[in-house]
mmCIF file with all atom_site columns, C-alpha atoms and ligand atoms in Angstrom:
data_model
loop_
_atom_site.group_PDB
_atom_site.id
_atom_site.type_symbol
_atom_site.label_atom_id
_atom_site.label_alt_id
_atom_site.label_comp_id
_atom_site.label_asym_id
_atom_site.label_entity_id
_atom_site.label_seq_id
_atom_site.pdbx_PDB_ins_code
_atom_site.Cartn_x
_atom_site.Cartn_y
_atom_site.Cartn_z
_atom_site.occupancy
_atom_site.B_iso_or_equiv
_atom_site.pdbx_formal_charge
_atom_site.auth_seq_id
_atom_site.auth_comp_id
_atom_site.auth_asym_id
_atom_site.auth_atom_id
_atom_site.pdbx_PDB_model_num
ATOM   1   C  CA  . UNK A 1 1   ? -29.100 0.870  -53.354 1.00 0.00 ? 10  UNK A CA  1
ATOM   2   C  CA  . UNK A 1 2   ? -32.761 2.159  -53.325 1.00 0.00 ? 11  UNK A CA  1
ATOM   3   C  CA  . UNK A 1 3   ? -30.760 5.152  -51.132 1.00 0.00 ? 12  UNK A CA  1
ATOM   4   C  CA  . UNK A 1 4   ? -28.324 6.037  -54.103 1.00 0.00 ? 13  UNK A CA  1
ATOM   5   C  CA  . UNK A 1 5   ? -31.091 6.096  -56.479 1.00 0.00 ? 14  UNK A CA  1
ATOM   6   C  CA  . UNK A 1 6   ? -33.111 8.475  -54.314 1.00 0.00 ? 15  UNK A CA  1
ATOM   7   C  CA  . UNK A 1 7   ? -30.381 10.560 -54.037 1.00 0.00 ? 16  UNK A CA  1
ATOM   8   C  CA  . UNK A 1 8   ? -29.554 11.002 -57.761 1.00 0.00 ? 17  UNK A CA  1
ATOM   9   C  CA  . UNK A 1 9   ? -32.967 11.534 -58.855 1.00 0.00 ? 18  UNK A CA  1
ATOM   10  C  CA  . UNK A 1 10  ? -33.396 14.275 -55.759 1.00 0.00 ? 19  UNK A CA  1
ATOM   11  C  CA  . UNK A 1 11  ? -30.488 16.311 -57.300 1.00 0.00 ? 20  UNK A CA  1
ATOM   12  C  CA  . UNK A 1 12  ? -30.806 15.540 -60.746 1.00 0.00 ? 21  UNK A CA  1
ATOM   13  C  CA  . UNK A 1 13  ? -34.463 16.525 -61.255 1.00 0.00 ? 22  UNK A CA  1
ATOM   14  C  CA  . UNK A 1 14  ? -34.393 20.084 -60.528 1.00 0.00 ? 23  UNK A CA  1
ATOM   15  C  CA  . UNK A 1 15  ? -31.751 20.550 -62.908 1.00 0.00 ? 24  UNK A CA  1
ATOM   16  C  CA  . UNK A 1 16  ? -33.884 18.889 -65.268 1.00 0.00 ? 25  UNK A CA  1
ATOM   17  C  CA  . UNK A 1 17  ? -37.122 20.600 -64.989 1.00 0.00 ? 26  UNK A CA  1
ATOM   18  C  CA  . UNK A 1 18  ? -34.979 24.045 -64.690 1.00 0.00 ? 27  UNK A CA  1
ATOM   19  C  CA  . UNK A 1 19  ? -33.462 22.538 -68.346 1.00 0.00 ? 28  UNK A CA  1
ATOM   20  C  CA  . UNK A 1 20  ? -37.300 22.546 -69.181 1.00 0.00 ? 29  UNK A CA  1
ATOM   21  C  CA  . UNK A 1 21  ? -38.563 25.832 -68.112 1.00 0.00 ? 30  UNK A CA  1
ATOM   22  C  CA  . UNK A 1 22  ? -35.736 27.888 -69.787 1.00 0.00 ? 31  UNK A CA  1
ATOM   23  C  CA  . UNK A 1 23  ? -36.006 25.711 -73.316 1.00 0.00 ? 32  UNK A CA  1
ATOM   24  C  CA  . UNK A 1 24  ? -39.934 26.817 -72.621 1.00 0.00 ? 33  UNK A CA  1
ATOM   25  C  CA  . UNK A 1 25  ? -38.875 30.201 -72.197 1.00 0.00 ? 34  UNK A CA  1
ATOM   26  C  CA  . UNK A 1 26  ? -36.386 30.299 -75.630 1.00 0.00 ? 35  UNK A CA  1
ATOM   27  C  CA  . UNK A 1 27  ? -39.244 29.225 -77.714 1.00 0.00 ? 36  UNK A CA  1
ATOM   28  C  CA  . UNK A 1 28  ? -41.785 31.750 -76.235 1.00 0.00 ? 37  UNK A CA  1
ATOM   29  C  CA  . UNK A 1 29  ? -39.033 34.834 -76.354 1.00 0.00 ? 38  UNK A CA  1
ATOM   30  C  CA  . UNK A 1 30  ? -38.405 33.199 -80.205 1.00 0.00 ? 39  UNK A CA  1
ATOM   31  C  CA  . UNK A 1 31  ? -41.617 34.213 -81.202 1.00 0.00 ? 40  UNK A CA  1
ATOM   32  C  CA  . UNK A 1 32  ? -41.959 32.202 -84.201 1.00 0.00 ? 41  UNK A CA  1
ATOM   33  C  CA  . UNK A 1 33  ? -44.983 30.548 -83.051 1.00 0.00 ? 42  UNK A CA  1
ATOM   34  C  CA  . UNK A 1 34  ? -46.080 32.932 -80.043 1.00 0.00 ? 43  UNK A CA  1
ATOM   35  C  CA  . UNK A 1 35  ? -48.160 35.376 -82.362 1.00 0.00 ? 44  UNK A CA  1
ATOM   36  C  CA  . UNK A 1 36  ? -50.945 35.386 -84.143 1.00 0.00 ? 45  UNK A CA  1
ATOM   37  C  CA  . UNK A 1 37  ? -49.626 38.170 -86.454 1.00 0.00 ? 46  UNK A CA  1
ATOM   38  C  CA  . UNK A 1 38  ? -45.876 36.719 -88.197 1.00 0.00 ? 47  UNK A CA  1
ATOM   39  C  CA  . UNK A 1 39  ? -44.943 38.470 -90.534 1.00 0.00 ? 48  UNK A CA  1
ATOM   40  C  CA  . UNK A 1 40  ? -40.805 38.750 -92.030 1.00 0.00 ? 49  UNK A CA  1
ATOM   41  C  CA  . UNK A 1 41  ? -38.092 41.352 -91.574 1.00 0.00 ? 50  UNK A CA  1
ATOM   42  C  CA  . UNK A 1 42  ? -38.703 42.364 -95.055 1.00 0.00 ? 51  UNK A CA  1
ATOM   43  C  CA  . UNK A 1 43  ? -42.631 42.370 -94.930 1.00 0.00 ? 52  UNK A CA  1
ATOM   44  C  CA  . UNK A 1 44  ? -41.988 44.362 -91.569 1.00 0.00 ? 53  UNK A CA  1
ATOM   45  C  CA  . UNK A 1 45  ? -40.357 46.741 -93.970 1.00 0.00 ? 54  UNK A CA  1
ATOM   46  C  CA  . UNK A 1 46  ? -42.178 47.247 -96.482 1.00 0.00 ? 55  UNK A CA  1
ATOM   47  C  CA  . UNK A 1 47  ? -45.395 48.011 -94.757 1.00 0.00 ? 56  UNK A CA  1
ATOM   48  C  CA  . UNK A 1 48  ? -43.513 49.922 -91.622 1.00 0.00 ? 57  UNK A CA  1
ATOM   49  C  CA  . UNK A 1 49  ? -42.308 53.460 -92.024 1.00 0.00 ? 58  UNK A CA  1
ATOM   50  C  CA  . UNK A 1 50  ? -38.391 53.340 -91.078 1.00 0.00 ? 59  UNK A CA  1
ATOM   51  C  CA  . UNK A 1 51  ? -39.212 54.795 -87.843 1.00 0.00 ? 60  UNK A CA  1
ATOM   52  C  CA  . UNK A 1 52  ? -42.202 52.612 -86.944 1.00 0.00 ? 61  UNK A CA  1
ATOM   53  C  CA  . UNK A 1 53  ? -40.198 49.506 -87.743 1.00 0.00 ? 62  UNK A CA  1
ATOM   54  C  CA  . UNK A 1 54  ? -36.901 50.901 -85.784 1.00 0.00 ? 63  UNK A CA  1
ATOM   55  C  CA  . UNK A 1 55  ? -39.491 51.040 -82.663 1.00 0.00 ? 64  UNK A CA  1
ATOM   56  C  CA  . UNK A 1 56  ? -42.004 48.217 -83.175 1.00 0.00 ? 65  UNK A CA  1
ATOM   57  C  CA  . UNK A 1 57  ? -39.276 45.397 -84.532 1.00 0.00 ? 66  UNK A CA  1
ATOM   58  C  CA  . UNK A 1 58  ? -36.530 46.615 -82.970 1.00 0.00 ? 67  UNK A CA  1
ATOM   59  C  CA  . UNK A 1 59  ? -37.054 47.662 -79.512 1.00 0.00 ? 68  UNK A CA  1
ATOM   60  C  CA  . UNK A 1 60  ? -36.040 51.404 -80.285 1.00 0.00 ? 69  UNK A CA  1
ATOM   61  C  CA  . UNK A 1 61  ? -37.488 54.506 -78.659 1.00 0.00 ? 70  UNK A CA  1
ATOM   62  C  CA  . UNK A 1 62  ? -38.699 57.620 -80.056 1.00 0.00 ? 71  UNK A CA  1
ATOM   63  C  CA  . UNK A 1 63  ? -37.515 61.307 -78.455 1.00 0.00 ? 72  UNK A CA  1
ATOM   64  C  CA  . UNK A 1 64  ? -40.013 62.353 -75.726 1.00 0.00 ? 73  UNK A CA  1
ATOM   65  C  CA  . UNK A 1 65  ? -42.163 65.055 -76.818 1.00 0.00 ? 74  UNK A CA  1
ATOM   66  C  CA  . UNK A 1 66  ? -41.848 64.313 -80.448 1.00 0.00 ? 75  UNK A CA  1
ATOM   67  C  CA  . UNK A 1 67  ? -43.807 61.739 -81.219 1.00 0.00 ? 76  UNK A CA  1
ATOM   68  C  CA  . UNK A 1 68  ? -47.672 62.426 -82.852 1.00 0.00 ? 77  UNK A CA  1
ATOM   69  C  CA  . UNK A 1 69  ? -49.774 61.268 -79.986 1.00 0.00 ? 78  UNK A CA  1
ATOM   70  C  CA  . UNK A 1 70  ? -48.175 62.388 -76.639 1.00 0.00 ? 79  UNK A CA  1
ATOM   71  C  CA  . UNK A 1 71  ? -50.154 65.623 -76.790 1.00 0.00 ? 80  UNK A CA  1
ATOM   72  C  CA  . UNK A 1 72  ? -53.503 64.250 -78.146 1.00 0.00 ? 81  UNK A CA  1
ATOM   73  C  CA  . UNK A 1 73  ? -56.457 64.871 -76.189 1.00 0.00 ? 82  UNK A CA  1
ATOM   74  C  CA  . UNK A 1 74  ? -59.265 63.662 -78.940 1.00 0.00 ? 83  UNK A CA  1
ATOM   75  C  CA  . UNK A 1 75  ? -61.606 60.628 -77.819 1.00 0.00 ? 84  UNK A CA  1
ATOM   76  C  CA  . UNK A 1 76  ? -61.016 57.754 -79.448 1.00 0.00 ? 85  UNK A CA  1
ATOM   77  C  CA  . UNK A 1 77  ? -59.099 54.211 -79.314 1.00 0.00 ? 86  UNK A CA  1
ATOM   78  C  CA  . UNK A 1 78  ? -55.105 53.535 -79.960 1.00 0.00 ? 87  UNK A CA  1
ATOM   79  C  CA  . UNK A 1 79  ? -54.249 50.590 -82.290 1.00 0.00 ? 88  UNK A CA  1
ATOM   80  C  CA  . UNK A 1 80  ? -51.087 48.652 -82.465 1.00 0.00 ? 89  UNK A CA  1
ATOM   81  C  CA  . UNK A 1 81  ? -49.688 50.818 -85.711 1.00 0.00 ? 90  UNK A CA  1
ATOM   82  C  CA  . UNK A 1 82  ? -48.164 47.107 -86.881 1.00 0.00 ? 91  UNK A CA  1
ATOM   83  C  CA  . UNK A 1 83  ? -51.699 45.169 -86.713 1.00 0.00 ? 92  UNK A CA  1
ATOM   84  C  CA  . UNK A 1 84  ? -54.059 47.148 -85.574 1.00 0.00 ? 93  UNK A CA  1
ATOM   85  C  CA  . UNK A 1 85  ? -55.556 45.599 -82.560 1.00 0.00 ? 94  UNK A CA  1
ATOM   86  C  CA  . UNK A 1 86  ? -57.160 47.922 -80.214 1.00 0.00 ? 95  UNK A CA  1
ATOM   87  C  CA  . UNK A 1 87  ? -54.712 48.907 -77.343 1.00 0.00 ? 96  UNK A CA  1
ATOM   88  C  CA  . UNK A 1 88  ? -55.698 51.442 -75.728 1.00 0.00 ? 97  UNK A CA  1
ATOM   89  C  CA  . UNK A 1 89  ? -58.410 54.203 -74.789 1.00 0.00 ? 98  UNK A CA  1
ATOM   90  C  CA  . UNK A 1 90  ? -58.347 57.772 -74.599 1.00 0.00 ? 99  UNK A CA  1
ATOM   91  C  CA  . UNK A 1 91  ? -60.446 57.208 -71.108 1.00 0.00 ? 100 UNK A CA  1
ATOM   92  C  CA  . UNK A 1 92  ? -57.376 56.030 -69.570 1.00 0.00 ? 101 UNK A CA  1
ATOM   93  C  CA  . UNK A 1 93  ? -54.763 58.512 -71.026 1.00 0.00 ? 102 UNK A CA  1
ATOM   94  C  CA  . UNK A 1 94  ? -53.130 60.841 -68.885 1.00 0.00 ? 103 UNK A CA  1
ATOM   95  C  CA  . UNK A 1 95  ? -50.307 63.654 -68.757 1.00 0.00 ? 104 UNK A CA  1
ATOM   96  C  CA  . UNK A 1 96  ? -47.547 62.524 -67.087 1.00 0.00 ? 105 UNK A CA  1
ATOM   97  C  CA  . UNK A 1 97  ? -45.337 64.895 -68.027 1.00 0.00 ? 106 UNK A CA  1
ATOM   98  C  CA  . UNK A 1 98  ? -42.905 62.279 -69.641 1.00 0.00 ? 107 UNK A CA  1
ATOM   99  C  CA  . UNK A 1 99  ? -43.128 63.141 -73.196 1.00 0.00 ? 108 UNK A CA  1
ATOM   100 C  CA  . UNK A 1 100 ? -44.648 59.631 -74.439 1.00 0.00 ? 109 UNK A CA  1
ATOM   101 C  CA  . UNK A 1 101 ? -48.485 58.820 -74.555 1.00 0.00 ? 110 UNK A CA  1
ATOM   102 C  CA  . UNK A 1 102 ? -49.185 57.821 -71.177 1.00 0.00 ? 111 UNK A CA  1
ATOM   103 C  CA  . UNK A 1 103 ? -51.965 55.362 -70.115 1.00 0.00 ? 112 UNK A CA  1
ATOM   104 C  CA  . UNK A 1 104 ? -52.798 53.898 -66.664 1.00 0.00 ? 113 UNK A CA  1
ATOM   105 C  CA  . UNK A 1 105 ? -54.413 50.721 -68.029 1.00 0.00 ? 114 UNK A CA  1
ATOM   106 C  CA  . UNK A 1 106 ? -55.472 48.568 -71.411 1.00 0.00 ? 115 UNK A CA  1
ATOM   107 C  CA  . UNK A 1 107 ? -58.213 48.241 -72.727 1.00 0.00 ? 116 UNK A CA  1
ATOM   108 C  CA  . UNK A 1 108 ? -57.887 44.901 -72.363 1.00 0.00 ? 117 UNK A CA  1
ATOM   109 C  CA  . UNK A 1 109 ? -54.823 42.896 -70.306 1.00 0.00 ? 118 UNK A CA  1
ATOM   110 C  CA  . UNK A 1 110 ? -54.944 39.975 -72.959 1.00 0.00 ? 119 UNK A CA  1
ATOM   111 C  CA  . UNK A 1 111 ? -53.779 42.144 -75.652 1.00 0.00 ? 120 UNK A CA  1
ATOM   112 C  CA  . UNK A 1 112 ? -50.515 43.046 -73.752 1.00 0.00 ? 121 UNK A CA  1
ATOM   113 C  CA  . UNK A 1 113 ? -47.653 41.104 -73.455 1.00 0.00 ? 122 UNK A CA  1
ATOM   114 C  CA  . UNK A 1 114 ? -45.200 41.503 -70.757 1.00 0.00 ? 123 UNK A CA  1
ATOM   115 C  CA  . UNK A 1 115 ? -41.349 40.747 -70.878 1.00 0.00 ? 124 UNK A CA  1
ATOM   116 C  CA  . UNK A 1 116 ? -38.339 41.655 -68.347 1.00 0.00 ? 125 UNK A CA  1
ATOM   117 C  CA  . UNK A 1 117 ? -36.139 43.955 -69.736 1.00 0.00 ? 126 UNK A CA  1
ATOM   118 C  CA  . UNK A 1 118 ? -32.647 44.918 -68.143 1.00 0.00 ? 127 UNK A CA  1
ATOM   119 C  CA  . UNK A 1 119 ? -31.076 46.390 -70.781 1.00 0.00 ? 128 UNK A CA  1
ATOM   120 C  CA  . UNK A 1 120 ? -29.360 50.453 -70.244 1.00 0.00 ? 129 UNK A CA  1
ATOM   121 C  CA  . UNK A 1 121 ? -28.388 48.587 -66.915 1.00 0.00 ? 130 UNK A CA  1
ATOM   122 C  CA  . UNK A 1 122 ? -32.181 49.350 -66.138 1.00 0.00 ? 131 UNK A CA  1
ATOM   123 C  CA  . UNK A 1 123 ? -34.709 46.936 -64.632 1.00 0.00 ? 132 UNK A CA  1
ATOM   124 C  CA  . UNK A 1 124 ? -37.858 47.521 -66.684 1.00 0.00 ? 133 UNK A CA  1
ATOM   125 C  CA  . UNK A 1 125 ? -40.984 45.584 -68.117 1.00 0.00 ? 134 UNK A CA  1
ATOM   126 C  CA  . UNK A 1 126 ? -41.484 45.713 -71.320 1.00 0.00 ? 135 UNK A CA  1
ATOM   127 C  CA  . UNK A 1 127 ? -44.823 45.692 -73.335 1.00 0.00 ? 136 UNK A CA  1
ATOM   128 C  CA  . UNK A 1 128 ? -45.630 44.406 -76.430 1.00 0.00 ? 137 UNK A CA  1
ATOM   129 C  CA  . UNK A 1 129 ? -48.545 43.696 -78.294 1.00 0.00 ? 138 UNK A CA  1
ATOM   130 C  CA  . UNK A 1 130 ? -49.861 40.666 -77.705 1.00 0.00 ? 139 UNK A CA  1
ATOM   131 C  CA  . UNK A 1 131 ? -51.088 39.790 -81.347 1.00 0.00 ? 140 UNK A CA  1
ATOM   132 C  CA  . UNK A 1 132 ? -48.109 40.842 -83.571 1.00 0.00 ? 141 UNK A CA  1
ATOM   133 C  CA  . UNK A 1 133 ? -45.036 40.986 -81.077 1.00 0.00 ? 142 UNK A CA  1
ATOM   134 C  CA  . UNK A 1 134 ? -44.689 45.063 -81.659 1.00 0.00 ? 143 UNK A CA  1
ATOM   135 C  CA  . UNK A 1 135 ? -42.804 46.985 -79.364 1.00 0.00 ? 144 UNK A CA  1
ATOM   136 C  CA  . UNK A 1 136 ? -45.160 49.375 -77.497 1.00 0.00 ? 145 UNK A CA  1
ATOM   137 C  CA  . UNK A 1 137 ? -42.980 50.561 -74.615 1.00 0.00 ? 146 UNK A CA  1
ATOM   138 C  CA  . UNK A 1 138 ? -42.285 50.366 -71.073 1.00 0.00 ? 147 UNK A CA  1
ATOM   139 C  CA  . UNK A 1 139 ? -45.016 49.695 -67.485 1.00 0.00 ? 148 UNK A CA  1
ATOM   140 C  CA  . UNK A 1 140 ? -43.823 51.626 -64.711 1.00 0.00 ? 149 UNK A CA  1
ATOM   141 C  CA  . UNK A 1 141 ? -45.676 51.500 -61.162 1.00 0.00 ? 150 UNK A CA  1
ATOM   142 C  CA  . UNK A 1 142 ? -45.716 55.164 -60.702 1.00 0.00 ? 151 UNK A CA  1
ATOM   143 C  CA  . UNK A 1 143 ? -49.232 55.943 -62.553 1.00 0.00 ? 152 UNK A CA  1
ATOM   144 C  CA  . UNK A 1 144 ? -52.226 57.193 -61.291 1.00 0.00 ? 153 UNK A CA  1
ATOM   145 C  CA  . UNK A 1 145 ? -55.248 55.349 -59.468 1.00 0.00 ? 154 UNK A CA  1
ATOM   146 C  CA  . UNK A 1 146 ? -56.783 52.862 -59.685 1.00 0.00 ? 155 UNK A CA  1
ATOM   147 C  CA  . UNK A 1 147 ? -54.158 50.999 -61.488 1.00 0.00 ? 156 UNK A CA  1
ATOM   148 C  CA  . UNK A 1 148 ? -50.869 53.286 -60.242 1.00 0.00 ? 157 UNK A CA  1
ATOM   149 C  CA  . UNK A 1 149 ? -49.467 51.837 -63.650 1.00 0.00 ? 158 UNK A CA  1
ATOM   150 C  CA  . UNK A 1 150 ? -47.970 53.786 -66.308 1.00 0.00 ? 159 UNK A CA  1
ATOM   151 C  CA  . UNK A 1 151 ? -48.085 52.203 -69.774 1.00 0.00 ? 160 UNK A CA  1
ATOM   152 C  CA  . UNK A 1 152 ? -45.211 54.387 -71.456 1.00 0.00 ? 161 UNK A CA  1
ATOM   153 C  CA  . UNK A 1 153 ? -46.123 54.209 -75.189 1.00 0.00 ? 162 UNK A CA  1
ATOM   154 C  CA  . UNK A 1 154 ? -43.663 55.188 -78.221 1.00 0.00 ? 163 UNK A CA  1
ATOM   155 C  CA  . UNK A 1 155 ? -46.367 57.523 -80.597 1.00 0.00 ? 164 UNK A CA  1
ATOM   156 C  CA  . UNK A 1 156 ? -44.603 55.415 -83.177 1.00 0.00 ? 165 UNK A CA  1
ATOM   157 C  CA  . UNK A 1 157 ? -46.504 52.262 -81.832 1.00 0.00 ? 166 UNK A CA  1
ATOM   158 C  CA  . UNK A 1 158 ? -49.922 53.684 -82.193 1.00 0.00 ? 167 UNK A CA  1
ATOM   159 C  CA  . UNK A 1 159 ? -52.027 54.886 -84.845 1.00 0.00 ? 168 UNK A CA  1
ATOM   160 C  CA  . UNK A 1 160 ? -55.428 56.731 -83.497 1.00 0.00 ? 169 UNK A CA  1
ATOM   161 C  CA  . UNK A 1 161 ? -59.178 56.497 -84.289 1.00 0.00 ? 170 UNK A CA  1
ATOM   162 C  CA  . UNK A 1 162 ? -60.823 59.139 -83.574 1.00 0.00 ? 171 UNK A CA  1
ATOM   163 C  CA  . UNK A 1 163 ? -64.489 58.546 -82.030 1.00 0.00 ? 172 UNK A CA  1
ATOM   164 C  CA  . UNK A 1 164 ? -66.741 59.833 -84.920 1.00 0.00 ? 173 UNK A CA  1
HETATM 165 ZN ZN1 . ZN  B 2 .   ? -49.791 44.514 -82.989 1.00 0.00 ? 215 ZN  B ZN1 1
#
């Protein structure tokens, strides 16, 4: 008897805590208590411009080599253009030639969050910021030392200040 019992509870509990870890999962990816920063579709839209929301809240990405920022070579920091938490510095911005505001590192790691992405049939990690949920971009391993990480920002996600 004690056999049978062992048995069940050795097959059913990793089904169980895998039950666990993807309900975990849901609620993180569902966001509605992951940020500090909620704010509704319509708020979104009223204080977004159409293209900052179509990138930020919706995953979208702007044309290389259009957006404000790609080209800028003025010191300064990079906000999150939704909430304005410092992202980035113009220490670690680079040209890499893609057309998007590249970085090789955050300012800080807290303030970016990391999610897989396989849409486009692509394997990619996603980055958003950490405080509101905004869609910043794409990390790609093919940056520059010391990192060798390319943060691949939409202009769109960003809003500059310059160093006075
Ligand atoms: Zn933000």
């Amino acid at each position: 008897m004690k056999r049978i019992i062992l048995t069940v509870l050795v097959s059913v509990l990793p089904i169980v805590s895998g039950c666990f870890r993807a309900e975990e999962n849901k609620t993180r990816k569902g966001g509605e208590m992951k940020y500090e920063v909620n704010k509704s579709e319509e708020e979104w839209k009223k204080q977004l411009t159409p293209e900052e929301f179509r990138i930020l809240r919706e995953k979208g990405t702007e044309r290389a080599f259009t957006g404000a920022l790609y080209d800028n070579h003025d010191k300064g920091t990079y906000v999150c253009a939704a909430c304005g938490e410092p992202l980035f510095s113009s220490e670690t911005k680079y040209e890499s030639g893609s057309g998007w505001p590249s970085f090789y590192q955050p300012l800080k790691k807290e303030s970016i969050d990391r999610e897989e992405d396989r849409s486009y049939g692509m394997n990619r990690t996603e980055i958003l910021c950490a405080k509101c949920g905004g869609h910043l971009g794409h990390v790609f391993t093919d940056g520059p030392k010391p990192t060798g990480l390319r943060y691949c920002i939409n202009s769109a996600s960003l809003k500059f200040k310059k160093e006075d």
